[in-house]
Amino acid sequence: MSSHVISTPRTTGEPGERILRYTLTERVNHWFAALTYIYCLITGLAFWSPYMYWLAAIVGGGPTARFWHPWLGVAFTVSVFWMHQMWDRDMQITDADRRWAKVIKLYIENDDQNLPPEGRFNYGQKLFFWLMFYGIILLLISGIGLWFVEDIPWSLRWLRYLSVTVHVIAAMATIAGFIIHIYMGTAMVRGGFTSIIRGEVTADWARTHHRLWHEEVMRRQPPPGAVGSRK
Amino acid sequence: MARSWQLKAGFMSEATLAIKKISGHPGPAPGANVERDYQVAKLIDTTTCIGCKACEVACLEWNGYTFTETFFDNSYQTMPATTWNYWNLIKFNEHEREDGTLQLLMRKDQCMHCADPGCLAACPADGAIVQYTNGIVDFQQQNCIGCGYCVSGCPFDIPKFDPTTKKMFKCTLCVDRVSVGLEPACIKSCPTGCLHFGSKEDMSYLAESRAKQLRENFGFEKAGVYDPSGVGGTGVIYVLHDVTNPEAYGGLPKDPHIPWVVRFWKGPAKWIGNLAMLFGVIGVTIHYFRYGPKEIHPRHDNGGKL
Ligand code: HEM
Ligand code: SF4
Ligand code: SF4
């Protein structure tokens, strides 16, 4: 079930009113993905550069980091596929996104009043989702090559070299997205961080950042009296 | 019983060998190049090897491993390759010469102790691989994280993984013996004298004279010394009947070098990646200084006038 059809509490349209943006399941999924990714990031960076090898110490030392990195990578892959299961439909690029993308400069410059309205996720969020989705597929495949490097026969050793190359490039691409994602979710778009923890945003927030989604929520609001279950 | 590498770890810390290079170390290796030591080398004369495998047994004995199960594949080959606890293996190859006659090539396979070691270049763990000034490349299992990068870095397919301890192993050139003035165990055991150990200079001289002798007196016109320059020369050198075709000796690479992917990955890629990450973080910070957080403007209802 796509999450934007969940029943929301009665929406009155009051400016300070809180509406449900992420269900409990979505929030659990997000943090499962976030923590497993961050673990892979810390340990991966430790192996990446001698100047960051100390990072391995904060997760239990080099051998421990080496043992868990691939497993938590697999866990992260699972969480991303689960997320895909829930959000695939919400993440499709729409005409609204295409209009928005044309004037993305206004978004970057915080001139949001002049932006065309967006749905539940904006174009940037969707790009980040697909970057992570395709990124993890590459990371998984190349990661298995690194994991079982000795089992790649000598005659196919180009696969060993390819695994390293693909893993590093895919990791760097996801890190680029990750930096922007963290910045936007904590510093730039205030209220986003609490929404992914407690699930709620204010109606004003919804109208500002995801107007089409807010309008949809308003349309779907249950008739007065029939209070929807809050997940 | 403590594993031999654990014993060695204790022993090694007291060894007096000077260090030249350390794997995965930020900045220069402490104490590097403060002391000059002569380069050591092992010379293997494949033309006088009889394939008796005494060196294999000596290696197992000295390093505390037991003999491994063998297999039969219609040749003298007893197992396909070295393993984590079997560092030294004779490769048997039946080689057909141009005139149709058969030649049995026997080559003692082990770590080559490259002057420019790909294993060390690839290793991310501080001090898991060291190269001493005498040229010996040694794995320090107490620092190894078992990532397998050395496997990708080595042009001779030498490092092998022990799934139980999750550590990498390979021939140490008997560093524990050499550091106290003894020659490697394999050298001691060779009945034909096809193995020699000494300074790289002496071994190169001996090898060249033997190759000359083979060319001039025994009709091996292509005889020569295998000391590949692609890895800066090696601490193990071979005399081959035909130095133009090292592949015939159980796949000895003709022009080994550290794979360029590994070189790029451990060189420019590090800087490109690190700078990209740094600029990313600086970039968003400056963005924040310039534009700050987004404002809420719910009542502004032009819905995007564009
Ligand atoms: C999808 C499952 C994944 C698997 C199976 C996997 C596996 C591996 C393996 C086996 C290595 C070699 C060293 C080690 O084992 O620690 C490695 C290195 C690395 N991984 Fe992953 N990984 C995965 C996901 C990720 C993710 C999500 C990231 C996120 C940034 C990541 C970043 C890195 C980095 C930066 C390195 C170091 C590369 C280098 O040394 O230059 N990996 N990975
Ligand atoms: S042969 Fe392989 S393991 Fe030995 S020193 Fe050279 S690169 Fe390292
Ligand atoms: S497995 Fe090889 S590359 Fe990795 S830490 Fe151990 S010695 Fe270094």
Short mmCIF file of C-alpha atoms in Angstrom, two decimals, chain A residues 12-222:
data_model
loop_
_atom_site.label_atom_id
_atom_site.label_comp_id
_atom_site.label_asym_id
_atom_site.label_seq_id
_atom_site.Cartn_x
_atom_site.Cartn_y
_atom_site.Cartn_z
CA THR A 12 -8.64 20.95 9.81
CA GLY A 13 -6.25 23.03 7.83
CA GLU A 14 -5.16 24.95 10.93
CA PRO A 15 -1.67 26.35 10.32
CA GLY A 16 -0.08 24.63 13.30
CA GLU A 17 -1.93 21.37 12.88
CA ARG A 18 0.21 18.23 12.72
CA ILE A 19 -0.22 15.71 9.96
CA LEU A 20 1.32 12.32 9.55
CA ARG A 21 4.10 12.24 6.98
CA TYR A 22 5.87 8.95 7.74
CA THR A 23 4.27 5.87 9.24
CA LEU A 24 6.04 3.98 11.99
CA THR A 25 7.06 1.33 9.47
CA GLU A 26 8.56 3.94 7.19
CA ARG A 27 10.47 5.49 10.05
CA VAL A 28 11.82 2.16 11.26
CA ASN A 29 12.84 1.35 7.71
CA HIS A 30 14.58 4.70 7.30
CA TRP A 31 16.63 4.33 10.47
CA PHE A 32 17.48 0.74 9.75
CA ALA A 33 18.83 1.91 6.40
CA ALA A 34 20.56 4.93 7.90
CA LEU A 35 22.39 3.05 10.64
CA THR A 36 23.52 0.21 8.42
CA TYR A 37 24.68 2.68 5.79
CA ILE A 38 26.59 4.76 8.33
CA TYR A 39 28.29 1.64 9.64
CA CYS A 40 29.35 0.70 6.11
CA LEU A 41 30.48 4.25 5.56
CA ILE A 42 32.65 4.45 8.68
CA THR A 43 34.26 1.05 8.14
CA GLY A 44 34.58 1.56 4.39
CA LEU A 45 36.35 4.88 4.88
CA ALA A 46 38.69 3.22 7.37
CA PHE A 47 39.83 0.80 4.65
CA TRP A 48 39.82 3.51 2.05
CA SER A 49 42.53 5.70 3.52
CA PRO A 50 45.29 5.17 6.09
CA TYR A 51 44.46 8.67 7.31
CA MET A 52 40.99 7.44 8.27
CA TYR A 53 42.00 4.01 9.56
CA TRP A 54 41.39 5.23 13.10
CA LEU A 55 37.67 5.11 12.26
CA ALA A 56 37.93 1.34 12.51
CA ALA A 57 38.81 1.72 16.18
CA ILE A 58 35.45 3.30 17.02
CA VAL A 59 33.59 0.27 15.67
CA GLY A 60 35.72 -2.34 17.40
CA GLY A 61 38.98 -2.44 15.46
CA GLY A 62 40.09 -3.47 11.98
CA PRO A 63 39.26 -7.20 11.97
CA THR A 64 35.85 -6.58 13.54
CA ALA A 65 35.11 -3.85 11.02
CA ARG A 66 36.20 -6.15 8.20
CA PHE A 67 33.94 -8.89 9.50
CA TRP A 68 30.80 -6.75 9.81
CA HIS A 69 31.11 -4.38 6.86
CA PRO A 70 29.89 -6.88 4.24
CA TRP A 71 27.14 -8.23 6.48
CA LEU A 72 25.77 -4.82 7.34
CA GLY A 73 26.11 -4.00 3.65
CA VAL A 74 23.76 -6.88 2.98
CA ALA A 75 21.43 -5.59 5.72
CA PHE A 76 21.50 -2.16 4.10
CA THR A 77 20.66 -3.73 0.74
CA VAL A 78 17.66 -5.43 2.33
CA SER A 79 16.49 -2.14 3.83
CA VAL A 80 16.81 -0.36 0.49
CA PHE A 81 14.77 -3.01 -1.28
CA TRP A 82 12.18 -2.83 1.46
CA MET A 83 12.09 0.95 1.00
CA HIS A 84 11.73 0.45 -2.73
CA GLN A 85 8.79 -1.83 -2.02
CA MET A 86 7.07 0.94 -0.05
CA TRP A 87 8.06 3.98 -2.05
CA ASP A 88 8.50 2.85 -5.63
CA ARG A 89 5.30 4.59 -6.69
CA ASP A 90 5.96 7.76 -4.72
CA MET A 91 9.42 7.98 -6.23
CA GLN A 92 8.42 7.96 -9.89
CA ILE A 93 9.44 11.14 -11.68
CA THR A 94 6.33 13.14 -12.61
CA ASP A 95 5.54 16.18 -14.74
CA ALA A 96 5.53 18.25 -11.56
CA ASP A 97 9.12 17.11 -10.99
CA ARG A 98 10.13 18.02 -14.49
CA ARG A 99 8.73 21.53 -14.06
CA TRP A 100 10.45 21.79 -10.70
CA ALA A 101 13.76 20.50 -12.04
CA LYS A 102 13.88 23.28 -14.63
CA VAL A 103 14.00 25.91 -11.89
CA ILE A 104 15.96 23.92 -9.31
CA LYS A 105 18.19 26.98 -8.95
CA LEU A 106 15.35 28.72 -7.08
CA TYR A 107 15.25 25.83 -4.64
CA ILE A 108 18.99 26.00 -4.08
CA GLU A 109 18.74 29.74 -3.46
CA ASN A 110 15.83 29.28 -1.03
CA ASP A 111 13.46 31.19 -3.30
CA ASP A 112 10.77 28.59 -2.62
CA GLN A 113 7.81 30.92 -3.14
CA ASN A 114 8.47 30.90 -6.84
CA LEU A 115 8.82 27.13 -7.21
CA PRO A 116 6.14 25.01 -8.83
CA PRO A 117 4.43 22.77 -6.25
CA GLU A 118 5.76 19.29 -5.54
CA GLY A 119 4.19 16.03 -4.39
CA ARG A 120 5.14 13.85 -1.44
CA PHE A 121 8.79 13.88 -2.48
CA ASN A 122 10.50 16.50 -4.53
CA TYR A 123 12.70 15.87 -7.52
CA GLY A 124 15.91 16.04 -5.47
CA GLN A 125 14.67 13.50 -2.95
CA LYS A 126 13.68 11.18 -5.77
CA LEU A 127 17.10 11.48 -7.38
CA PHE A 128 18.72 10.63 -4.06
CA PHE A 129 16.46 7.60 -3.69
CA TRP A 130 17.36 6.26 -7.13
CA LEU A 131 21.04 7.02 -6.60
CA MET A 132 20.97 4.88 -3.46
CA PHE A 133 18.86 2.20 -5.11
CA TYR A 134 21.13 1.67 -8.10
CA GLY A 135 24.20 2.43 -5.98
CA ILE A 136 23.48 -0.41 -3.58
CA ILE A 137 22.98 -2.86 -6.43
CA LEU A 138 26.48 -2.03 -7.68
CA LEU A 139 27.90 -2.04 -4.16
CA LEU A 140 26.40 -5.44 -3.45
CA ILE A 141 27.67 -7.08 -6.63
CA SER A 142 31.16 -5.58 -6.39
CA GLY A 143 31.20 -6.09 -2.63
CA ILE A 144 30.71 -9.81 -3.10
CA GLY A 145 33.75 -9.74 -5.41
CA LEU A 146 35.80 -8.09 -2.65
CA TRP A 147 34.38 -10.36 0.01
CA PHE A 148 35.36 -13.57 -1.76
CA VAL A 149 38.32 -12.26 -3.70
CA GLU A 150 40.32 -15.47 -3.32
CA ASP A 151 37.54 -17.46 -4.94
CA ILE A 152 37.85 -15.46 -8.14
CA PRO A 153 40.25 -17.61 -10.16
CA TRP A 154 43.57 -16.16 -11.30
CA SER A 155 42.50 -16.41 -14.93
CA LEU A 156 39.54 -14.11 -14.18
CA ARG A 157 41.56 -11.71 -12.04
CA TRP A 158 40.26 -8.72 -13.99
CA LEU A 159 37.11 -9.33 -11.93
CA ARG A 160 39.12 -8.63 -8.77
CA TYR A 161 40.23 -5.30 -10.19
CA LEU A 162 36.77 -4.50 -11.52
CA SER A 163 35.22 -5.17 -8.10
CA VAL A 164 37.50 -2.65 -6.43
CA THR A 165 36.85 -0.05 -9.10
CA VAL A 166 33.08 -0.40 -9.09
CA HIS A 167 32.85 -0.55 -5.30
CA VAL A 168 34.86 2.63 -4.85
CA ILE A 169 33.03 4.58 -7.57
CA ALA A 170 29.60 3.50 -6.32
CA ALA A 171 30.56 4.25 -2.71
CA MET A 172 31.79 7.73 -3.64
CA ALA A 173 28.61 8.45 -5.60
CA THR A 174 26.43 7.45 -2.66
CA ILE A 175 28.59 9.50 -0.29
CA ALA A 176 28.07 12.59 -2.45
CA GLY A 177 24.32 12.09 -2.21
CA PHE A 178 24.57 11.27 1.48
CA ILE A 179 26.35 14.54 2.33
CA ILE A 180 23.61 16.55 0.62
CA HIS A 181 20.90 14.39 2.16
CA ILE A 182 22.16 14.93 5.72
CA TYR A 183 22.62 18.64 5.15
CA MET A 184 19.13 19.09 3.77
CA GLY A 185 17.45 16.88 6.32
CA THR A 186 19.01 18.53 9.34
CA ALA A 187 20.17 22.08 8.57
CA MET A 188 18.37 23.29 5.50
CA VAL A 189 14.86 21.93 5.74
CA ARG A 190 13.96 22.36 9.39
CA GLY A 191 11.30 19.97 10.57
CA GLY A 192 12.44 17.25 8.21
CA PHE A 193 14.58 15.57 10.83
CA THR A 194 11.81 15.40 13.45
CA SER A 195 9.38 14.14 10.81
CA ILE A 196 11.50 11.08 10.13
CA ILE A 197 11.72 10.38 13.86
CA ARG A 198 8.23 11.15 15.15
CA GLY A 199 6.46 10.99 11.81
CA GLU A 200 4.64 14.33 11.91
CA VAL A 201 4.92 17.66 10.20
CA THR A 202 2.85 20.78 10.53
CA ALA A 203 0.32 21.65 7.89
CA ASP A 204 2.34 24.74 7.14
CA TRP A 205 5.45 22.70 6.58
CA ALA A 206 3.56 20.39 4.26
CA ARG A 207 2.11 23.28 2.30
CA THR A 208 5.48 24.95 1.95
CA HIS A 209 7.52 22.00 0.84
CA HIS A 210 5.08 19.49 -0.61
CA ARG A 211 1.97 21.39 -1.60
CA LEU A 212 0.51 18.79 -3.94
CA TRP A 213 0.92 16.14 -1.28
CA HIS A 214 -0.72 18.35 1.31
CA GLU A 215 -3.65 18.98 -0.98
CA GLU A 216 -4.00 15.26 -1.51
CA VAL A 217 -3.98 14.65 2.24
CA MET A 218 -6.67 17.30 2.64
CA ARG A 219 -8.77 15.66 -0.04
CA ARG A 220 -8.46 12.28 1.57
CA GLN A 221 -9.33 13.47 5.02
CA PRO A 222 -12.00 11.34 6.56
#
